[in-house]
Short mmCIF file of N, CA, C and O in Angstrom, two decimals:
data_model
loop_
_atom_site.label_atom_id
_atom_site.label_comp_id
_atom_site.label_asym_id
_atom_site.label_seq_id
_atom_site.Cartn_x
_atom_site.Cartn_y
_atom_site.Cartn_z
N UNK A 1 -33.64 3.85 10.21
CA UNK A 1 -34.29 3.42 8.99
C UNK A 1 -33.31 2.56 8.20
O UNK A 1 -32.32 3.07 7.67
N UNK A 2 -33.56 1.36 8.13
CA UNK A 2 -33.16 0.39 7.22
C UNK A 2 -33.29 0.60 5.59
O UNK A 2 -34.32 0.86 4.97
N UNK A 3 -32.12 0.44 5.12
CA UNK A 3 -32.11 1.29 3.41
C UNK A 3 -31.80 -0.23 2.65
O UNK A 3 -32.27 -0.19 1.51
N UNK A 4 -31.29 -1.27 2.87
CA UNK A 4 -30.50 -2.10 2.50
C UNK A 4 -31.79 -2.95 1.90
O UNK A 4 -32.67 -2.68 2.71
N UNK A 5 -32.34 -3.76 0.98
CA UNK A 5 -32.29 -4.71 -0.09
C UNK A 5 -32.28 -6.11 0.37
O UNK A 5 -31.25 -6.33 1.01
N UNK A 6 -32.87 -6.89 0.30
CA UNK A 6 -32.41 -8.36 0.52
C UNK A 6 -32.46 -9.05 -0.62
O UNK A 6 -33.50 -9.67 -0.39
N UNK A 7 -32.09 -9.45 -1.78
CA UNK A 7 -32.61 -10.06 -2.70
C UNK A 7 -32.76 -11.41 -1.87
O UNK A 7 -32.03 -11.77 -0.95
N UNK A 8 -33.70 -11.98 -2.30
CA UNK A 8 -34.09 -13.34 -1.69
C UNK A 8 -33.81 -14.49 -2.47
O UNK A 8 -33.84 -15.51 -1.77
N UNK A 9 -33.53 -14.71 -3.72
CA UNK A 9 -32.83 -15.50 -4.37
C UNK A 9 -31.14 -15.76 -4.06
O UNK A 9 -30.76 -16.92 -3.95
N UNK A 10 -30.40 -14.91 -3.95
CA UNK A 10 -29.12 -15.34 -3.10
C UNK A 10 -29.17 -14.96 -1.88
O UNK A 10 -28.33 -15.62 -1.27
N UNK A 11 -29.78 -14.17 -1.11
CA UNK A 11 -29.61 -13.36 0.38
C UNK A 11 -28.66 -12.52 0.17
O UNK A 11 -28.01 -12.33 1.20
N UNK A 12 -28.06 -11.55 -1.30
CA UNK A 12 -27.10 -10.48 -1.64
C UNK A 12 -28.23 -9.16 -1.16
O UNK A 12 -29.39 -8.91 -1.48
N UNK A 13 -26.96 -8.28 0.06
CA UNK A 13 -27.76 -7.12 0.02
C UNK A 13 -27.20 -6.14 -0.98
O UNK A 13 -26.03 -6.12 -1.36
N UNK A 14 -28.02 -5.46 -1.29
CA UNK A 14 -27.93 -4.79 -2.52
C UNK A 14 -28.74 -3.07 -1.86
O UNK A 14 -29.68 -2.81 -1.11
N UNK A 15 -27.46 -1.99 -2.87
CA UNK A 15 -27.69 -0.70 -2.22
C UNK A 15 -29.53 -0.12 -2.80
O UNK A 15 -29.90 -0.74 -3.79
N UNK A 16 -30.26 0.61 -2.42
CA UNK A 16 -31.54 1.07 -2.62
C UNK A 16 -31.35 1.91 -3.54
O UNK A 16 -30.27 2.50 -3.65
N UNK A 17 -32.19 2.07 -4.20
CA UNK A 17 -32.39 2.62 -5.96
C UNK A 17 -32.27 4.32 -5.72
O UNK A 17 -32.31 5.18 -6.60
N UNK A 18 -32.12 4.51 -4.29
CA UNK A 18 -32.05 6.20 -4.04
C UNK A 18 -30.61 6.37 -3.83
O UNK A 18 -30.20 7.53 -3.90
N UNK A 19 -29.68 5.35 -3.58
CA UNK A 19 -28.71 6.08 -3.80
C UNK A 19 -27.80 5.60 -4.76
O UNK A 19 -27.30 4.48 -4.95
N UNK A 20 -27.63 7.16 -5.56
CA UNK A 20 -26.88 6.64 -6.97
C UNK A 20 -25.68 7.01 -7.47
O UNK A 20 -25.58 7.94 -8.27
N UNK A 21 -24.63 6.28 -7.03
CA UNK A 21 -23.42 6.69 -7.31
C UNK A 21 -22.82 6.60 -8.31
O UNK A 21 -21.60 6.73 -8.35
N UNK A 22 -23.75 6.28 -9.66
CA UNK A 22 -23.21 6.54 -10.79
C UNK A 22 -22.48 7.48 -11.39
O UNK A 22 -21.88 7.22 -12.43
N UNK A 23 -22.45 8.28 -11.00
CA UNK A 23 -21.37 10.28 -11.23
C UNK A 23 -20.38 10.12 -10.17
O UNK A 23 -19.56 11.05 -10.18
N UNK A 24 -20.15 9.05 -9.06
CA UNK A 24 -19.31 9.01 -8.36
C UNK A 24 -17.72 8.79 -9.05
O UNK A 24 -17.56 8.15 -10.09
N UNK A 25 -16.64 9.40 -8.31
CA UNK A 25 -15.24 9.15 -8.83
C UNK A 25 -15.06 8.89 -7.41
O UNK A 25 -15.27 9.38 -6.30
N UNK A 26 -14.30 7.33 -8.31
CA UNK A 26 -13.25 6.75 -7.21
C UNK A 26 -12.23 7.57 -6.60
O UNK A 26 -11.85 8.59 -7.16
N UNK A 27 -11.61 7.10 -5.19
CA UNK A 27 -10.54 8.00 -5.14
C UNK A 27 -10.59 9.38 -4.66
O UNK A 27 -9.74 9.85 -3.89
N UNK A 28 -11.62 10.03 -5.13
CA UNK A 28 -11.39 11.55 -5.37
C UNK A 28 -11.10 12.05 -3.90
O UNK A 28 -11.19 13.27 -3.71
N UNK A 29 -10.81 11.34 -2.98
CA UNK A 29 -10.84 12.13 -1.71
C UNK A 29 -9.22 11.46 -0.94
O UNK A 29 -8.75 11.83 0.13
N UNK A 30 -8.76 10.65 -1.66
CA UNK A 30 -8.06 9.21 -0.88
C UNK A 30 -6.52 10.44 -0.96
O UNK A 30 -5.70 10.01 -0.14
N UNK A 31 -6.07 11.46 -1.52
CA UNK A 31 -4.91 12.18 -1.33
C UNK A 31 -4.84 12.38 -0.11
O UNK A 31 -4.06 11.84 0.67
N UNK A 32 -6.15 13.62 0.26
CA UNK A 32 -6.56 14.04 1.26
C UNK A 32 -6.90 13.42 2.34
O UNK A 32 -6.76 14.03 3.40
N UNK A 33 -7.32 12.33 2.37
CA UNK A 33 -7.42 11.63 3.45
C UNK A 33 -6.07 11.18 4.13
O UNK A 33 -5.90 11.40 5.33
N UNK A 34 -5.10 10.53 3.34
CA UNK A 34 -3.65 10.18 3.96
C UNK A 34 -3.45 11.29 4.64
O UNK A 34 -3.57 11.14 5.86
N UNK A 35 -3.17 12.42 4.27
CA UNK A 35 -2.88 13.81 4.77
C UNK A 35 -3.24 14.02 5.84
O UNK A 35 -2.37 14.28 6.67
N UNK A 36 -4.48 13.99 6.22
CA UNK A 36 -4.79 13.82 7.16
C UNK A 36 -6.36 15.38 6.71
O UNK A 36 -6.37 16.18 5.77
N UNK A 37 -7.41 15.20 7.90
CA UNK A 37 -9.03 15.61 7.28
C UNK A 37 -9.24 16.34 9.05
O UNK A 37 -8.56 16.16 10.06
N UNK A 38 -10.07 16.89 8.90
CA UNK A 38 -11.02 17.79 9.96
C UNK A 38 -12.39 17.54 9.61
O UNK A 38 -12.97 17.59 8.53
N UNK A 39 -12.90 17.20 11.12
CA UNK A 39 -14.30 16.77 10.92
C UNK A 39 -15.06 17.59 11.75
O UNK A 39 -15.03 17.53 12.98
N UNK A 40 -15.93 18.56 10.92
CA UNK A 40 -16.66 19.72 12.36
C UNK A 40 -18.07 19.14 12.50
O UNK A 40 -18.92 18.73 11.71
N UNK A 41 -17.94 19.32 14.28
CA UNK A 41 -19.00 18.31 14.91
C UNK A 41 -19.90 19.97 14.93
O UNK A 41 -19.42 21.10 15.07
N UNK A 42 -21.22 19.59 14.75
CA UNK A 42 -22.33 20.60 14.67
C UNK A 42 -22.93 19.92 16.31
O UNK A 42 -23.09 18.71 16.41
N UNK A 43 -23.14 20.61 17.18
CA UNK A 43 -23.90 20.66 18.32
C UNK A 43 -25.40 21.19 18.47
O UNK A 43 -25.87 22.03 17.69
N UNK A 44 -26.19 20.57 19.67
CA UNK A 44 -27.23 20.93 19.60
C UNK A 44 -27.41 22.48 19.96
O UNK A 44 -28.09 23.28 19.33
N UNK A 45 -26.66 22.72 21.09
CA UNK A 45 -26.61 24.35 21.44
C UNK A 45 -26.18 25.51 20.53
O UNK A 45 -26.17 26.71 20.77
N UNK A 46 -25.79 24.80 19.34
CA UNK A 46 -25.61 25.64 17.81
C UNK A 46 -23.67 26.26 17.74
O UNK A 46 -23.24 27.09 16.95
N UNK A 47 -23.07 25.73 18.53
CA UNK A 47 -21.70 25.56 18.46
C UNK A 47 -21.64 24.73 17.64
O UNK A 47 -22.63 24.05 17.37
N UNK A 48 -20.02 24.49 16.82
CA UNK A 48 -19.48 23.06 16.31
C UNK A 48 -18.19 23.39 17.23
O UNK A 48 -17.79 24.35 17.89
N UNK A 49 -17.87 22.43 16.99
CA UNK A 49 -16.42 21.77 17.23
C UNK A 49 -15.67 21.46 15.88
O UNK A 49 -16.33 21.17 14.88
N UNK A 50 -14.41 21.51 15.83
CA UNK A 50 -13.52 20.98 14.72
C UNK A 50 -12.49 20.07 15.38
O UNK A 50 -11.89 20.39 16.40
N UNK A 51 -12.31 18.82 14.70
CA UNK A 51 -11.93 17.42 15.17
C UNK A 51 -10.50 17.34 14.04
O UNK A 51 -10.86 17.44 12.87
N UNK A 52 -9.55 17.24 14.16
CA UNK A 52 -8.41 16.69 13.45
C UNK A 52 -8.53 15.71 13.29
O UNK A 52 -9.48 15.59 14.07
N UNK A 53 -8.37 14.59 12.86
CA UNK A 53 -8.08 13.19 12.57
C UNK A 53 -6.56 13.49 11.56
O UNK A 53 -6.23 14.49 10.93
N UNK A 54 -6.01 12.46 11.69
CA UNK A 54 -4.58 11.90 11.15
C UNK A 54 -4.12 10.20 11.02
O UNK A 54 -4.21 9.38 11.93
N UNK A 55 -3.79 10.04 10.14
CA UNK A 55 -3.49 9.13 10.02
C UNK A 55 -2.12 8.72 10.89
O UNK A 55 -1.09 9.37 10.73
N UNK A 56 -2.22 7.31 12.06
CA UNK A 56 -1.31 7.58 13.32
C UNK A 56 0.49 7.67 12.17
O UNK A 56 0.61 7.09 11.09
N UNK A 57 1.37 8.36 12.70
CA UNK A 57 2.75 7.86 11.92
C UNK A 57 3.25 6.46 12.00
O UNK A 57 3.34 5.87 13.08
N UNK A 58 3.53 6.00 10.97
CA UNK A 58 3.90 4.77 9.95
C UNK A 58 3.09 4.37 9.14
O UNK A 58 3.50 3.87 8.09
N UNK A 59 1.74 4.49 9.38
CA UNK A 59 0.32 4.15 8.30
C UNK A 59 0.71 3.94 7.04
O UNK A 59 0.70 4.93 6.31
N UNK A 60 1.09 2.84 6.55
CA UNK A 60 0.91 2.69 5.16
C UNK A 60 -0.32 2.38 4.63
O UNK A 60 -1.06 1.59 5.21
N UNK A 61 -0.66 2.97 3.48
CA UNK A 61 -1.95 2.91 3.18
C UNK A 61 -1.67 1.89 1.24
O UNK A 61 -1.20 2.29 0.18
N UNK A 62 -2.23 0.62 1.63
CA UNK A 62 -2.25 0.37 0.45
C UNK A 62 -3.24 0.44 -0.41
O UNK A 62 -4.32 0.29 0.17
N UNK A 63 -3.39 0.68 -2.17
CA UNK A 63 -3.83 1.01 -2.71
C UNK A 63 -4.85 -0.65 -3.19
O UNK A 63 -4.43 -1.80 -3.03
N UNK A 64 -6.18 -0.27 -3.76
CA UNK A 64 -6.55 -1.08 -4.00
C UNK A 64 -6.14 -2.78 -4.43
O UNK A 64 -6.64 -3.76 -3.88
N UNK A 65 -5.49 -2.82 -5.14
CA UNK A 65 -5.35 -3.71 -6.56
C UNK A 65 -3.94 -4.59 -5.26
O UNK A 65 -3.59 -5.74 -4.98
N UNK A 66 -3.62 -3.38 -4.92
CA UNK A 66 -2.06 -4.50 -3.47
C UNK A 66 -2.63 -4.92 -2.52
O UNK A 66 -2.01 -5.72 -1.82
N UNK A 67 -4.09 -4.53 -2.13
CA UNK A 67 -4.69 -4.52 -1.10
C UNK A 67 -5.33 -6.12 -1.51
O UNK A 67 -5.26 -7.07 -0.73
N UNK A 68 -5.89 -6.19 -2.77
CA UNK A 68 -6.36 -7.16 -2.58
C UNK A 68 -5.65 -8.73 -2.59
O UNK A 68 -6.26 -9.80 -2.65
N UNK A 69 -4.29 -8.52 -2.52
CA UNK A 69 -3.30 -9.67 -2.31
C UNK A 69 -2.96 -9.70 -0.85
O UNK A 69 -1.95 -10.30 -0.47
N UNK A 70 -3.73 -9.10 -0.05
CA UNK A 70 -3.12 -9.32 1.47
C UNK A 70 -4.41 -8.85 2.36
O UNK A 70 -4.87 -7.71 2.26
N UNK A 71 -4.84 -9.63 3.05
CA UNK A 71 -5.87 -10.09 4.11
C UNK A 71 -5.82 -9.81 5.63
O UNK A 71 -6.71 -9.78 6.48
N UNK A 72 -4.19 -9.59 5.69
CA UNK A 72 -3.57 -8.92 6.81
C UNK A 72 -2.64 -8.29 6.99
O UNK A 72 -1.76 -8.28 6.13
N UNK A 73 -2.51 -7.66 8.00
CA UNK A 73 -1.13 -6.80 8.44
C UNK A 73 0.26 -7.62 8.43
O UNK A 73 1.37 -7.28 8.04
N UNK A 74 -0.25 -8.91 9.04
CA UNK A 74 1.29 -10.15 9.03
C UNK A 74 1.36 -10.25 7.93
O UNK A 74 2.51 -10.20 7.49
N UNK A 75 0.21 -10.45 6.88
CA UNK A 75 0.70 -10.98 5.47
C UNK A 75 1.53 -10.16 4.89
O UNK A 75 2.59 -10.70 4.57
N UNK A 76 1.39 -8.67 4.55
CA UNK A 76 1.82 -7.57 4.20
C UNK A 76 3.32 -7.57 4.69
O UNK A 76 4.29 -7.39 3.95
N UNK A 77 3.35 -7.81 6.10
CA UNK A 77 4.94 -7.85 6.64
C UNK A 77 5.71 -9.12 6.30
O UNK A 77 6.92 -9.18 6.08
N UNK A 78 4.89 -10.08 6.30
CA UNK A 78 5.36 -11.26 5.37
C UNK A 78 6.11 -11.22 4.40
O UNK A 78 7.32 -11.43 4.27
N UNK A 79 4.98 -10.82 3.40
CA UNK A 79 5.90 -10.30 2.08
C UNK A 79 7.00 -9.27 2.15
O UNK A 79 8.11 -9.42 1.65
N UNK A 80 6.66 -8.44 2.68
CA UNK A 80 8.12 -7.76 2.94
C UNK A 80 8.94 -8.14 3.33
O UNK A 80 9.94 -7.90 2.65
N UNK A 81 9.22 -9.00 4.68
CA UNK A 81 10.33 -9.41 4.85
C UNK A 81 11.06 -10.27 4.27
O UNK A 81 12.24 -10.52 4.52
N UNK A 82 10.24 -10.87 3.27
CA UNK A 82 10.42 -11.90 2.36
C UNK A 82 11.43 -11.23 0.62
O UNK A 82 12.26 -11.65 -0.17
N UNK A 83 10.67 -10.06 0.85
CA UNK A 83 11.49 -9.38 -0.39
C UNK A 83 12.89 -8.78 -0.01
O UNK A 83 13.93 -8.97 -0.64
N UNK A 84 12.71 -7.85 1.43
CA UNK A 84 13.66 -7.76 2.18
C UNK A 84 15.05 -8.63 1.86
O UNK A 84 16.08 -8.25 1.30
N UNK A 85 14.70 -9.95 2.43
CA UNK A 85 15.64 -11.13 1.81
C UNK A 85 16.38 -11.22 0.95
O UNK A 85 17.58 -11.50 1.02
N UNK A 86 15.38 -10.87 -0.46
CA UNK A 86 15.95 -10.99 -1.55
C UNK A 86 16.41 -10.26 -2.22
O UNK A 86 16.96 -10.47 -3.30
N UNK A 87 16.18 -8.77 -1.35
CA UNK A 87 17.33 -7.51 -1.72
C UNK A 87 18.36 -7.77 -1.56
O UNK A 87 19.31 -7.73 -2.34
N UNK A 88 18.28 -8.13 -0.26
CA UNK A 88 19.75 -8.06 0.55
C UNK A 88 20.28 -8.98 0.03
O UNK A 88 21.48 -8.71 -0.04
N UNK A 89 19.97 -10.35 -0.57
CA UNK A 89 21.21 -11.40 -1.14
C UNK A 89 21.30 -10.90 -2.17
O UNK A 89 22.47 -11.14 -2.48
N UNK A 90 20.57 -9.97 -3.48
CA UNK A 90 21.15 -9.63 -4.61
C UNK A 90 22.72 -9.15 -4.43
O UNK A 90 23.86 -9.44 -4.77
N UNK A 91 21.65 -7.80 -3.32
CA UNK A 91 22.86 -6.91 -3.51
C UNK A 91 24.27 -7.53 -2.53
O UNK A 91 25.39 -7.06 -2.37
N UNK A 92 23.70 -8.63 -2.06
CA UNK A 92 25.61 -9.21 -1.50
C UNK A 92 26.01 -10.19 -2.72
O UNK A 92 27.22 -10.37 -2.92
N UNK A 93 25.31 -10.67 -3.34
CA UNK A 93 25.55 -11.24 -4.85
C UNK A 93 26.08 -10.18 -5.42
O UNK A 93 27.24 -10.57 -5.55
N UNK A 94 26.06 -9.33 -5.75
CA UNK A 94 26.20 -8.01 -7.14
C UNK A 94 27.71 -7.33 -6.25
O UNK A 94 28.64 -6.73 -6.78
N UNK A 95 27.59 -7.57 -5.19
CA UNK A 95 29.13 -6.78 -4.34
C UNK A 95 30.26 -7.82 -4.49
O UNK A 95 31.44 -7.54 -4.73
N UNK A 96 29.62 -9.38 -4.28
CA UNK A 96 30.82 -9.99 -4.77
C UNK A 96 31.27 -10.47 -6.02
O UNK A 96 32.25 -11.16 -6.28
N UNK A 97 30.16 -9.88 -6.94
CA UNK A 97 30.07 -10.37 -8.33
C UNK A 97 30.82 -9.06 -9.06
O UNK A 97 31.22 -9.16 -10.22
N UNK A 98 30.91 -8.31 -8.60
CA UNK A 98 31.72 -6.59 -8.92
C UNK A 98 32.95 -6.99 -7.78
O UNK A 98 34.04 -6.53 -8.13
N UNK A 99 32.97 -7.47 -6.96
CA UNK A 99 34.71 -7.57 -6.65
C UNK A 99 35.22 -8.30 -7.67
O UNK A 99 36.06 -7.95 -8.50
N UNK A 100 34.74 -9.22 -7.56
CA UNK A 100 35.42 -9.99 -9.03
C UNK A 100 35.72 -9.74 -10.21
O UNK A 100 36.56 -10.28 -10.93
N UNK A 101 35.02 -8.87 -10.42
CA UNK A 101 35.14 -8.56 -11.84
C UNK A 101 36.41 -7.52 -11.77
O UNK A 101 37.25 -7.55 -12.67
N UNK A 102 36.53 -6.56 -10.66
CA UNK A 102 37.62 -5.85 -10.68
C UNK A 102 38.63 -6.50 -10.31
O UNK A 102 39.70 -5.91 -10.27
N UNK A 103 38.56 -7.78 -9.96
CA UNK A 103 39.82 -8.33 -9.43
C UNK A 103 40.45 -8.73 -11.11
O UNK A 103 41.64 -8.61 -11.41
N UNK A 104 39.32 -9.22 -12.07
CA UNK A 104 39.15 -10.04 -13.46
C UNK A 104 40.13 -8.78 -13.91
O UNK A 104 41.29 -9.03 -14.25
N UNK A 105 39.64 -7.47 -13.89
CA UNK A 105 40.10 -5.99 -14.79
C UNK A 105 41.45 -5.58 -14.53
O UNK A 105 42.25 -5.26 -15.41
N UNK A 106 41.73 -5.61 -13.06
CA UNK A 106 43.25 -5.50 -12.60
C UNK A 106 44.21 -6.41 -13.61
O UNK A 106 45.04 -6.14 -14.47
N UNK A 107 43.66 -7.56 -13.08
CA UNK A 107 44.58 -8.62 -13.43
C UNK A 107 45.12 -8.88 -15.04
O UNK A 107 46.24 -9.29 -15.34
N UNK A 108 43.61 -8.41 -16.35
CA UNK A 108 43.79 -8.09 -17.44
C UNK A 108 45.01 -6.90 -17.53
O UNK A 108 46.16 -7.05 -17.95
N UNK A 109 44.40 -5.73 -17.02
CA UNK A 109 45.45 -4.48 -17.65
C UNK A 109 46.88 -4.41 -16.81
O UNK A 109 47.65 -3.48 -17.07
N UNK A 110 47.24 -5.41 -15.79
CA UNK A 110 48.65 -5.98 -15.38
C UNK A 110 49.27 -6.87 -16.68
O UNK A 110 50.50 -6.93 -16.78
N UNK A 111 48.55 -7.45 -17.52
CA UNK A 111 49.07 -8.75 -18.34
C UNK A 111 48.82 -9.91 -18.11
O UNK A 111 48.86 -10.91 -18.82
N UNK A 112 48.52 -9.73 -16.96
CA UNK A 112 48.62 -11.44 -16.52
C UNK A 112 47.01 -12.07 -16.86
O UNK A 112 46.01 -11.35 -16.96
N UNK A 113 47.02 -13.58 -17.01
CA UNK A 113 45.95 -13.99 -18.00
C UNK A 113 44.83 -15.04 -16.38
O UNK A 113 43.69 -15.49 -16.50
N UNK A 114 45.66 -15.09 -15.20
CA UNK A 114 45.42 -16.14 -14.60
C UNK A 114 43.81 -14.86 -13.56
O UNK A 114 43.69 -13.69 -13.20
N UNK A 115 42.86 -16.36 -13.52
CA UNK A 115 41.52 -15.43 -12.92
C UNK A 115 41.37 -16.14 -12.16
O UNK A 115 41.60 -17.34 -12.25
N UNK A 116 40.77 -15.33 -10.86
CA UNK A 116 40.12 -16.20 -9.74
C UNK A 116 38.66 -16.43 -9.77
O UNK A 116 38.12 -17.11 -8.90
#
């Protein structure tokens, strides 16, 4: 059974007036889901089954609002490796920018006025 809407002025499908997720909360399940969920299969012979599902290990799960700046998995690693980058030259900026400065501090509390 087909539930879906066609408006015919744009061709937007649009959800059917029976289901109303207005009392719906976003989210409310998305903890639990990372975690990982059990899904019990009901059988015809009047057994169920219980199904684990897990999210496979490394799954990052991004959250809406990050999600919608990336279209793919490369993009996502994109940007990371891209920030990656710019960790790593801070912090070799900030290691030689703090040698210096202790070289600056030595050289003050010796007397001597000359800086490299």
């Amino acid at each position: 059974m087909n539930h879906k809407v066609i408006n015919k002025d744009n061709n937007h499908e649009e959800m059917s007036v029976e289901y109303d997720f207005s009392k719906g909360v976003r989210g409310k399940h998305y903890q639990s889901y990372k975690q990982g969920y059990e899904v019990v299969v009901h059988k015809e012979d009047g057994s169920t089954e219980t199904r684990p599902f897990a999210l496979p290990e490394g799954t990052v799960v991004l959250e809406p609002d990050v999600r919608s700046y990336f279209s793919t998995s490369e993009a996502v690693n994109r940007a990371l490796r891209g920030l990656i980058a710019l960790i790593h030259l801070h912090s070799v900026n900030q290691a030689d920018l703090s040698q210096s400065l202790k070289c600056r501090f030595k050289l003050q509390l010796n007397g001597k006025t000359n800086r490299y």
